Each structure stands twice: as structure tokens, then as C-alpha cells.
Amino acid sequence: MSGVLVADHVTKTFSAGGSDVVALRDLSLEIAEGEFVCLIGASGCGKSTLLNMFAGFIQPSAGQLLLRGQPITGIEPRCGVVFQSYALFPWKTVRGNVEFGLKMKGVPAAERHRIADKFIDLVKLNGFENHYPVELSGGMQQRVTLARILAADPEVLLMDEPFAALDAMTRQVMQEELLRIHEQSRKTTVFVTHHVDEALILSDRIIVLSARPGRVKAIVANNLPRPRRVDIQLSPDFAKMKAEIWGHVEEEVRKHVEATRLSSAAG
Amino acid sequence: MTIGNATEQVANSGTNGRPKSRPSLIHIILLVNVLSVLAFVGLWALSTGLGWVAPIFLPSPSAVAAQASKLIDSGELWIAVLSSSRRVFLGFALATVIAVPLGILMGVWWPAKAIVDPFVSLLRPLPSITWIPLTILWLGIGESQKIAIVFMGSWLYILLATIEATKRVDPLLIRAARNLGANDLAVMREVILPGALPGILAGLKITLAISWSCVLSAEMVAAQNGLGALIWQAKDWGNLPLVLVGMVGISFTVLLADALAERIERLLQPWERHRRS
Ligand SMILES: Nc1ncnc2c1ncn2[C@@H]1O[C@H](COP(=O)(O)OP(=O)(O)O)[C@@H](O)[C@H]1O
Ligand SMILES: [Mg+2]
């Protein structure tokens, strides 16, 4: 296996309240250098679990995860995470948050300042450097997390439904910015979403996970031309691919709905 | 519904002029506050003036006012306030310096908590006055004994608030920090300390009022000076106006200390300014 990021026959079981939940079963996948991969699947199918294992927050029950061929055994700063709930430090200003990774690397203050400026600029938050996160809207906060992780310059970006909490319009703006940033940096990215449209707009490849326990259900290459803008959604190719992906996803969502109906009827 | 209507009536009872000139509800509430106090003092003056209550049970407001101005002029009140404040400050500072670091350690490292917890459970039910006999035996009746009482009455509350605040730091932020390359020390400095600070400061503020009640009870049992001693001695001399002046003095001093603590709390947490306003 040669990918930057590899999941090799990974199984993850949680024990919760006496019973075991198999979140992922025997999942294998590989992500290439510079690739933008979207993971898509019904809620509860183990998308966050997989991302948390790539980040080293949790360990698999079986199988292994590799970063450039090396097993991931602890929290891995080379895999930078963008959290759905932002996870900004409330006591730090925008600048303080963006500089955090650099500070941890021991970059001198002046250099930190310069680099932070560059990324605050990139996510268009100039003028807000000295604001605290509570003073910003959700979309602005998510841009700070983006700038924070980009300034830390990890080898891989792991993004767990980063735009899920945003309203539809802000979400589009953020998608466009992420497209622009990715097309400039070409940083390997794993992006979790449950929006088929979002996956098609952003990705080079879409991995559809099955309902729990999650496994790879389908892999679809996304050959929509780059550079892209969000108006790619209007193209006929987009509609064709959307129908294809939705075909894979729908069945799994149905299974998920059935399963929850059964378990709630039983419980 | 009735309350809502009443409020609306109060708010609308001003002039019908421009909205700006209409007194706001806050001003009206303030006015009612003042009137309520005046009415109370008036009733008090009336009941003592007409002889409904004997002066040996309740002195008249003017007697209390005269006593107060005498005490202020002679400087005795300031001496009492200062000596009590000094004891509170020293005992409270000592408790903070010991209990905050210990509480953080107990919050992040379970063996520390397991070692200290039994003592916390045993000491918690003991009010600070129960330490008066032992502390007098060990330290005499000087300053250090008063400070020890304040310390014994305060440190546990600070400790418990600190443990709680430390444990409540969002684990997601710790994850995020580690993901950005923070080691243990950096997580402590950059996440746990600032994350626990609001809870610790809130705990300190509540404990400060407790420290005051500790020093007052210690002074009432054995002290030459301080606000507690002042009212206790006044009782022995049968000087009821002085007792009341002392009580009002205590009330104002503690209120002032609380306001000061509130200011410091705000200054230390600029990121909290929006939540409060
Ligand atoms: N820490 C945990 N303890 C117990 N069960 C968990 C834990 N984390 C996730 N799970 C379970 O694992 C399954 C997958 O969760 P998750 O990865 O969050 O799904 P997704 O992100 O795809 O919605 C869910 O059924 C969830 O309840
Ligand atoms: Mg999830």
C-alpha cells in the first residue's frame, strides 16, 4: 500500500452500556498524495470514528492505520483536524488561535505573526485579528479553524462535517473558499460530509460508506473539471454523478432508517 | 400576566414625551429601592421615637448615626475594618496559593485526588469555628490564629471549585491543542489553566464571603480588635448603637470586597466580556 493515508482492515468496536457497538468492520481504504477525498454515509456509520482514528484520538480494535507507511499510534499532529464544532480556544483572539500550532512548534513571535497574517488574509478575516471567537459568526469561526489548521501546516487535513452547522449560503461561500485553498495548496484532504452536493463540489474521489457497521460500499471518481466553482452544480455532468452517488447512498440511508426504527421498537 | 401588565404600567407611567425622556424601568426600580429603605428607617424612627420599642432593645436611628460619626471621627472604625480585612486577605491568599494548584493537580491526575479525597470528606463537615479551640492551643490568640481560622474555613471550598473547574475544561479543546502539536505542559498552560479560570474565579469570589464570616466569628471569640471584636465588646458594654454600627460596617466592607473581586474577575478574563454585558 502506497497511499499517504491507509486504513488496513480496520474494525472499531465500542462498548457502551454493557453492549458492544461495531462502528466499523474490516474497512480498508487508501488516500493518495494531494487528493481530496470525501467520505459520505448515513449518520452513525462511523465516519467520525474513522477520522478520529486517523488523527490518533482513538485506536482501532483490529487492523491498523498508516501515515506514510508508519502506524498511527498516538495523537498525530501531522494529520490536522478541522472539527465540526470549531473547537476554537475561547480565551484566545483570532490571531492567538491561528498562531497556536506555530507557537507549539517553537516558531519565533515575529515569524508567527507574519505567517498568521498570511492565513488570516487567506480566509478573509483581516480586521478581526484581535476579536475573540464569541464575537464572530459561525461562518467566521469556521474560517478561523481553517486558518488555524493551515497555519500549522499539517501533511494531511481531516475535516469532519466542518460546514454542517452553517446556513446554506454561508456554506456555499465556505465551499468556494475551500476549493480555492485546496487548488492552491493541493494538500491531501479527507472531508466527511453527508451532503452529496458538497461531496461532488469538493472532491476528486467519493467514498460511500455502508450503514453501520461501516465498510466501503462504493468508490466513485469525480472527474468534474478543476478549477471549480460552486456553480459546477448547474452542469449536466454534475446532475448525472449526483444520481449515481445518490443511488449508492439511498439504499444505505434506508437501511439506517430501518435499523433505527427496529431498535427503537425493540427498546 | 398580572406581573407583566404591572411592569408595563410602571414603564408607561412616565411622560408621554419622546422615548428618550421617559424614565427607564431601571430608574424606577432604583427609586422604589430608595423609597423602601427610607420607609424602613422612617418606621424604625417612629417606633423608637413613640416608645413602641425600648431603647435597650433597639436604639433610634439618630443614636446609631451619632455613634457612627463618633466612630468614624476617632478612626476606630477604620482600624477595625483594616485589621479584619488584613486577616481575611492573608488567610484567603494562603488558601488560594495552596488550594488552587492542589485542585488543578487533583483535577488532572487521579492519584492526587485519591490521596486527598478522604481528608476532604472528613474536613468538609467541620465549620471553621470548630477549629477555634485547636488553633488557640497551637497558635495562641494572636494574628496567626485568626489567619488560620480564615484559612481552614476557605481552602476546602477553593479546592473543590478548582477541581470541578479543571474537570469541566472541554476535552475537545484538549484534543484540538494536542492535534496542533501541544505537549503536556503546553496543554496545561494554554488550555487547562485558562479553561478552568472562570470556574476558579467564581469559586474564589464565593469563598471570599465565607472567609469574612470566618474572621468575624474568630474575632468574636478572642480578639482585641477587628469588626467582630468591635460588636462583641459593644454588646458587653451594653452599647447597642455600636453593635448596629459594627454590623452595618461589616455589611459595607463585605459588599466592597465583593465588588472589588468582581472587577478583578472581569479584568482577568477579557474574552468573557461579551457574556456578561
Ligand atoms: N465513544 C463512543 N462510545 C460508544 N459508542 C460510540 C462512541 N463513538 C461513536 N460511537 C458509536 O459508533 C457509531 C459511529 O459513530 P460516528 O463515527 O460518530 O458516526 P458518524 O460520524 O458517521 O455519524 C455510532 O453508532 C455511535 O453511537
Ligand atoms: Mg460524525
XYZ file of C-alpha atoms and ligand atoms in Angstrom:
572
model
C 0.000 0.000 0.000
C 1.435 3.274 -1.086
C -1.080 5.970 -0.134
C -0.298 8.856 2.215
C -3.085 7.630 4.426
C -4.117 3.989 4.643
C -6.758 2.138 6.631
C -5.880 -1.529 6.607
C -8.700 -3.927 7.582
C -9.828 -1.641 10.373
C -12.519 -2.694 12.834
C -13.674 -0.499 15.694
C -15.962 -1.727 18.434
C -17.304 0.494 21.198
C -18.671 -0.976 24.360
C -21.451 1.226 25.608
C -23.745 0.328 28.496
C -22.829 -3.368 28.514
C -23.467 -3.967 24.800
C -20.935 -3.695 22.001
C -21.445 -1.409 19.036
C -19.452 -2.245 15.930
C -18.897 1.147 14.342
C -16.610 -0.017 11.526
C -15.982 -3.531 10.278
C -12.979 -4.604 8.228
C -12.669 -1.304 6.439
C -9.801 -0.719 4.041
C -9.055 2.370 2.004
C -6.157 4.329 0.671
C -5.739 8.040 0.037
C -3.155 9.367 -2.392
C -0.895 12.414 -2.098
C -2.666 15.666 -2.907
C -6.026 14.002 -3.238
C -9.283 15.485 -1.943
C -11.458 12.583 -0.789
C -14.982 12.920 0.520
C -16.321 10.277 2.881
C -20.059 10.092 2.670
C -22.536 7.891 4.509
C -25.610 7.745 6.703
C -25.262 9.205 10.178
C -23.842 6.748 12.686
C -21.976 4.731 10.051
C -18.610 5.502 11.616
C -17.316 8.463 9.599
C -16.196 10.425 12.653
C -14.802 7.260 14.175
C -12.604 6.708 11.139
C -11.394 10.303 11.166
C -10.689 10.142 14.899
C -8.561 7.056 14.281
C -6.600 8.796 11.512
C -5.986 11.669 13.936
C -4.858 9.184 16.586
C -7.552 10.274 19.076
C -8.769 6.682 19.339
C -7.219 3.328 18.449
C -8.761 0.628 16.238
C -9.962 -2.649 17.797
C -8.358 -4.537 14.914
C -6.335 -3.663 11.829
C -4.163 -0.597 11.531
C -3.979 2.938 10.212
C -0.888 4.175 8.461
C 0.501 7.613 7.681
C 3.189 7.354 5.009
C 3.578 3.687 5.859
C 4.001 4.282 9.610
C 1.294 3.064 12.021
C -0.603 5.848 13.776
C -0.377 5.030 17.486
C -0.963 8.320 19.262
C -2.299 11.797 18.567
C -0.754 12.700 15.244
C -0.113 16.422 14.623
C 0.777 15.626 11.004
C -2.947 14.929 10.492
C -4.583 18.278 11.217
C -8.241 18.130 12.209
C -10.983 20.643 11.484
C -13.783 19.956 13.950
C -17.450 20.380 13.210
C -17.917 22.331 16.431
C -14.914 24.586 15.667
C -13.031 23.852 18.920
C -11.518 27.326 18.978
C -9.848 28.468 22.184
C -12.354 30.996 23.585
C -9.657 32.796 25.588
C -7.501 33.433 22.547
C -8.105 36.047 19.898
C -8.364 35.114 16.232
C -4.643 35.741 15.934
C -3.879 33.735 19.071
C -5.844 30.804 17.701
C -4.232 30.950 14.260
C -0.740 31.204 15.779
C -1.280 28.270 18.127
C 0.251 25.496 16.000
C 3.241 27.674 15.151
C 3.761 28.514 18.812
C 3.754 24.801 19.640
C 6.448 24.290 17.009
C 8.559 26.999 18.636
C 8.371 29.449 15.734
C 9.590 32.880 16.934
C 6.924 35.509 17.601
C 7.685 37.801 14.660
C 7.642 34.920 12.194
C 4.432 33.607 13.771
C 2.831 36.982 13.349
C 3.765 37.127 9.668
C 2.510 33.614 8.888
C -0.712 34.149 10.837
C -1.346 37.342 8.886
C -0.995 35.415 5.656
C -3.618 32.830 6.633
C -5.983 35.338 8.236
C -5.764 37.076 4.876
C -6.416 33.835 3.017
C -9.704 33.229 4.858
C -10.591 36.934 4.548
C -10.692 37.771 8.233
C -8.482 40.865 8.083
C -9.610 43.361 10.663
C -10.782 40.649 13.045
C -7.323 39.622 14.291
C -7.973 40.847 17.813
C -11.534 39.602 18.150
C -12.413 36.706 20.403
C -14.295 33.720 18.894
C -17.563 34.593 20.688
C -17.581 37.876 18.817
C -17.696 36.103 15.429
C -20.470 34.415 13.463
C -20.422 30.646 12.890
C -19.039 31.012 9.378
C -16.264 33.303 10.575
C -15.397 30.921 13.408
C -15.118 28.058 10.966
C -12.803 30.186 8.812
C -10.620 30.738 11.874
C -10.346 26.965 12.390
C -9.389 26.645 8.740
C -6.720 29.342 9.057
C -5.522 27.778 12.323
C -5.008 24.368 10.772
C -3.491 25.720 7.559
C -1.020 27.847 9.520
C 0.030 24.751 11.481
C 0.735 23.207 8.068
C -0.013 19.523 8.733
C 0.690 16.976 5.995
C -2.938 15.879 5.808
C -6.199 17.685 6.528
C -9.014 15.776 8.208
C -12.309 17.636 8.138
C -15.340 16.249 9.968
C -18.511 17.829 8.579
C -16.934 21.253 9.020
C -19.774 23.143 7.368
C -22.693 21.169 8.788
C -23.645 23.843 11.302
C -23.636 26.668 8.759
C -26.615 28.079 6.912
C -26.917 27.202 3.218
C -25.496 30.467 1.913
C -22.520 30.635 4.250
C -21.877 27.002 3.448
C -21.588 27.792 -0.269
C -19.163 30.602 0.387
C -17.061 28.310 2.569
C -17.096 25.566 -0.056
C -15.852 28.015 -2.640
C -13.065 29.195 -0.327
C -12.059 25.643 0.447
C -11.943 24.848 -3.291
C -9.704 27.841 -3.875
C -7.437 26.973 -0.940
C -7.168 23.341 -1.948
C -6.473 24.093 -5.572
C -3.616 26.346 -4.411
C -2.139 24.098 -1.741
C -3.029 20.637 -3.099
C -2.941 19.329 0.438
C -4.173 15.771 0.938
C -7.638 16.116 2.455
C -10.217 13.743 3.872
C -13.540 15.515 4.151
C -16.538 13.934 5.870
C -19.980 15.039 4.817
C -23.456 13.694 4.418
C -24.294 16.097 1.601
C -23.982 14.559 -1.839
C -23.761 18.025 -3.429
C -20.956 19.104 -1.140
C -19.023 15.922 -1.866
C -19.359 16.465 -5.617
C -18.344 20.110 -5.477
C -15.203 19.490 -3.458
C -13.798 16.046 -4.131
C -11.525 14.198 -6.511
C -12.980 10.957 -5.244
C -16.019 9.987 -3.200
C -16.031 7.028 -0.852
C -19.517 5.888 0.074
C -19.697 4.043 3.395
C -22.380 1.481 4.153
C -24.772 1.811 7.071
C -23.366 0.653 10.408
C -21.100 -1.222 10.681
C -19.359 0.993 8.168
C -17.470 -0.507 5.276
C -16.608 0.827 1.866
C -19.749 0.487 -0.217
C -18.600 2.264 -3.360
C -15.769 4.428 -4.625
C -16.622 6.976 -7.283
C -14.027 9.067 -9.098
C -15.182 12.642 -9.503
C -13.839 13.959 -12.798
C -15.682 17.272 -12.830
C -13.174 19.774 -14.237
C -10.942 21.886 -11.999
C -10.573 24.687 -11.110
C -14.149 24.533 -9.957
C -16.592 26.958 -8.526
C -19.803 26.137 -6.712
C -21.753 26.825 -9.899
C -20.482 23.443 -11.123
C -23.752 22.272 -9.567
C -25.561 23.596 -12.626
C -23.720 21.384 -15.106
C -25.346 18.258 -16.619
C -22.347 16.121 -15.593
C -22.947 17.129 -12.016
C -26.557 16.001 -12.178
C -25.546 12.673 -13.704
C -22.964 11.990 -10.989
C -25.328 13.080 -8.299
C -27.854 10.493 -9.454
C -25.162 7.822 -9.392
C -23.929 8.661 -5.889
C -27.443 9.030 -4.602
C -28.172 5.509 -5.898
C -25.436 4.163 -3.611
C -26.309 6.334 -0.665
C -30.065 5.935 -0.727
C -30.022 2.210 -0.085
C -27.769 2.733 2.952
C -29.858 5.539 4.341
C -32.921 3.299 4.032
C -31.098 0.552 5.926
C -30.110 3.043 8.598
C -33.689 4.269 8.967
C -34.952 0.675 9.132
C -32.347 -0.232 11.746
C -33.165 2.710 13.976
C -36.873 2.011 13.620
C -36.336 -1.618 14.625
C -34.097 -0.781 17.559
C -36.427 1.897 18.863
C -39.375 -0.505 18.547
C -37.372 -3.165 20.423
C -36.173 -0.721 23.075
C -49.773 38.026 33.257
C -50.554 40.380 36.100
C -46.875 40.994 36.715
C -46.303 41.669 33.029
C -49.114 44.211 32.977
C -47.925 45.861 36.141
C -44.438 46.225 34.687
C -45.833 47.702 31.531
C -47.907 50.164 33.501
C -44.890 51.210 35.509
C -42.844 51.592 32.352
C -45.559 53.656 30.697
C -46.408 55.789 33.688
C -43.794 58.394 32.742
C -44.467 61.352 30.499
C -45.815 60.818 27.018
C -42.881 62.706 25.520
C -40.052 61.318 23.413
C -38.972 57.805 24.334
C -35.580 59.139 25.469
C -37.034 61.315 28.218
C -39.193 58.504 29.585
C -37.620 57.116 32.749
C -36.489 53.561 32.151
C -37.622 50.672 34.299
C -34.168 50.528 35.882
C -34.539 54.060 37.237
C -37.976 53.314 38.589
C -36.706 50.183 40.299
C -33.904 52.229 41.835
C -36.403 54.778 43.062
C -38.508 52.044 44.661
C -35.330 50.665 46.305
C -34.548 54.045 47.840
C -38.118 54.652 48.961
C -38.233 51.223 50.547
C -35.111 51.957 52.617
C -36.419 55.404 53.607
C -39.740 53.897 54.657
C -37.918 51.318 56.743
C -35.803 53.952 58.508
C -38.902 56.095 58.992
C -40.785 53.226 60.595
C -37.760 52.479 62.749
C -37.541 56.146 63.889
C -41.255 56.194 64.578
C -41.284 53.012 66.650
C -38.321 54.098 68.787
C -39.494 57.733 68.977
C -43.006 56.813 70.118
C -41.648 54.330 72.628
C -43.089 51.212 70.990
C -39.701 49.590 71.392
C -37.446 50.171 74.397
C -34.027 51.687 73.537
C -32.251 48.825 75.324
C -33.603 46.510 72.617
C -33.400 48.816 69.649
C -31.711 52.237 69.642
C -33.081 55.020 67.490
C -31.623 55.744 64.042
C -30.229 59.038 65.257
C -28.419 57.318 68.147
C -26.871 54.895 65.629
C -25.911 57.754 63.301
C -24.318 59.660 66.197
C -22.381 56.572 67.223
C -21.257 56.034 63.630
C -19.896 59.547 63.219
C -18.102 59.270 66.567
C -16.504 56.008 65.473
C -15.504 57.392 62.113
C -14.066 60.580 63.601
C -11.996 58.707 66.160
C -10.651 56.430 63.434
C -11.681 53.320 65.363
C -13.931 52.106 62.571
C -11.107 52.208 60.025
C -8.782 50.392 62.371
C -11.381 47.657 62.846
C -12.071 47.397 59.110
C -8.384 47.301 58.296
C -7.417 44.701 60.854
C -10.265 42.398 59.827
C -9.505 42.927 56.145
C -5.850 42.149 56.683
C -6.708 38.826 58.346
C -9.140 37.912 55.596
C -6.654 38.859 52.915
C -3.796 36.842 54.389
C -5.859 33.749 55.202
C -7.626 33.854 51.855
C -4.394 34.378 49.916
C -2.743 31.473 51.702
C -5.753 29.261 50.985
C -5.687 30.291 47.316
C -1.969 29.674 46.914
C -2.309 26.176 48.342
C -5.738 25.063 47.149
C -5.653 26.230 43.511
C -2.511 24.318 42.460
C -3.588 21.292 44.509
C -7.058 21.394 42.959
C -5.654 21.538 39.438
C -3.373 18.609 40.185
C -6.318 16.662 41.623
C -8.404 17.524 38.577
C -5.899 16.219 36.049
C -4.179 13.401 37.917
C -6.375 10.848 39.651
C -3.812 9.549 42.201
C -3.587 13.018 43.745
C -7.354 13.100 44.020
C -7.454 9.604 45.534
C -4.872 10.589 48.157
C -6.506 13.848 49.222
C -10.201 12.930 48.842
C -10.630 11.121 52.209
C -9.361 14.187 54.057
C -11.624 16.438 52.068
C -14.597 14.285 53.055
C -13.617 14.341 56.730
C -12.861 18.058 56.895
C -15.766 19.306 54.838
C -18.471 18.897 57.523
C -16.420 20.873 60.077
C -17.409 24.560 60.252
C -14.428 26.866 60.725
C -15.435 27.748 64.294
C -14.768 24.156 65.342
C -11.093 24.893 64.651
C -11.030 27.701 67.225
C -10.061 25.547 70.250
C -7.221 23.756 68.467
C -5.874 26.863 66.765
C -5.861 28.764 70.069
C -3.924 25.924 71.689
C -1.429 25.820 68.826
C -1.137 29.468 67.904
C -2.421 31.487 70.871
C -4.892 34.281 70.236
C -2.718 36.445 68.004
C -2.923 37.261 64.327
C -1.784 33.869 63.096
C -4.696 32.187 64.848
C -7.234 34.437 63.052
C -5.484 33.823 59.757
C -5.529 30.085 60.431
C -9.287 30.171 61.013
C -9.817 32.025 57.746
C -7.561 29.520 56.020
C -9.319 26.478 57.464
C -12.704 27.879 56.556
C -11.729 28.767 52.985
C -9.264 26.368 51.426
C -11.653 23.438 51.016
C -14.163 25.481 49.047
C -11.419 26.818 46.803
C -10.099 23.287 46.365
C -13.491 21.856 45.408
C -14.249 24.693 42.995
C -10.832 24.273 41.359
C -11.188 20.500 40.930
C -14.622 20.979 39.401
C -13.454 23.778 37.089
C -10.444 21.743 35.951
C -12.544 18.695 35.182
C -15.021 20.725 33.207
C -12.496 22.005 30.693
C -13.814 20.909 27.294
C -11.946 17.708 26.331
C -12.400 18.648 22.676
C -10.176 21.697 23.235
C -7.509 19.476 24.765
C -7.731 17.227 21.713
C -7.511 20.205 19.399
C -4.434 21.502 21.224
C -2.688 18.139 21.044
C -3.601 17.844 17.388
C -1.882 21.207 16.883
C 1.259 19.799 18.486
C 0.878 20.741 22.166
C 2.720 18.609 24.742
C 1.517 18.026 28.326
C 3.000 21.251 29.624
C 1.545 23.315 26.790
C -1.879 21.698 27.259
C -1.725 22.717 30.921
C -0.607 26.271 30.218
C -2.625 27.002 27.096
C -5.842 25.046 27.677
C -6.433 23.729 31.194
C -5.417 26.864 33.106
C -7.361 29.397 31.017
C -10.234 26.926 30.587
C -10.557 26.425 34.335
C -10.034 30.091 35.197
C -13.695 31.200 35.070
C -14.752 28.398 37.424
C -11.821 29.018 39.751
C -12.510 32.755 39.943
C -16.212 32.161 40.569
C -15.248 29.776 43.386
C -12.824 32.318 44.847
C -15.493 35.002 44.837
C -17.989 32.865 46.717
C -15.290 31.764 49.139
C -14.288 35.350 49.876
C -17.674 35.933 51.551
C -17.141 32.719 53.545
C -13.684 33.967 54.614
C -15.332 37.069 56.021
C -17.752 35.088 58.145
C -14.777 33.038 59.426
C -12.791 36.054 60.540
C -15.801 37.609 62.242
C -16.569 34.519 64.289
C -12.885 34.166 65.218
C -12.793 37.805 66.326
C -15.943 37.440 68.377
C -14.403 34.589 70.344
C -10.982 36.069 71.020
C -9.583 39.304 69.654
C -8.623 42.804 70.753
C -9.583 44.480 67.501
C -11.407 43.946 64.226
C -15.071 44.269 63.323
C -16.075 41.037 65.085
C -14.388 42.130 68.309
C -15.955 45.570 67.964
C -19.539 44.320 68.049
C -18.816 41.665 70.664
C -17.232 44.187 73.039
C -20.011 46.683 72.358
C -22.502 44.050 73.487
C -20.527 43.558 76.725
C -20.658 47.302 77.371
C -24.364 47.360 76.589
C -23.696 49.810 73.738
C -26.374 48.738 71.287
C -25.841 51.610 68.813
C -22.228 50.480 68.493
C -23.325 46.908 67.762
C -25.510 48.175 64.946
C -22.794 50.446 63.549
C -20.419 47.489 63.567
C -22.922 45.325 61.720
C -23.525 47.967 59.080
C -19.754 48.388 58.814
C -19.339 44.652 58.229
C -22.049 44.675 55.619
C -20.479 47.530 53.663
C -16.973 46.119 53.927
C -18.001 42.711 52.580
C -20.016 44.331 49.786
C -16.991 46.404 48.836
C -14.706 43.377 48.878
C -17.173 41.560 46.637
C -17.333 44.440 44.168
C -13.538 44.540 44.080
C -13.403 40.800 43.417
C -15.907 41.220 40.586
C -13.677 43.860 38.980
C -10.606 41.661 39.215
C -12.571 38.748 37.757
C -13.509 40.810 34.711
C -10.006 42.134 34.216
C -8.536 38.645 34.174
C -10.921 37.360 31.502
C -11.252 39.799 28.629
C -12.800 37.050 26.473
C -15.747 36.804 28.848
C -16.721 40.447 28.458
C -19.490 39.701 25.991
C -21.127 37.010 28.001
C -21.555 39.421 30.878
C -22.712 42.553 29.169
N -17.133 6.920 22.287
C -18.135 6.121 21.851
N -18.701 5.237 22.689
C -19.702 4.428 22.258
N -20.202 4.440 21.023
C -19.686 5.316 20.149
C -18.627 6.208 20.507
N -18.306 6.955 19.426
C -19.134 6.549 18.445
N -19.941 5.561 18.870
C -20.951 4.861 18.058
O -20.326 4.432 16.872
C -21.177 4.645 15.768
C -20.489 5.515 14.734
O -20.352 6.821 15.253
P -19.733 8.016 14.403
O -18.395 7.637 13.934
O -19.817 9.238 15.254
O -20.758 8.135 13.197
P -20.884 9.276 12.078
O -19.814 10.252 12.284
O -20.769 8.524 10.793
O -22.247 9.847 12.237
C -22.458 5.257 16.304
O -23.410 4.233 16.457
C -22.058 5.805 17.639
O -23.141 5.752 18.523
Mg -19.892 12.316 12.781
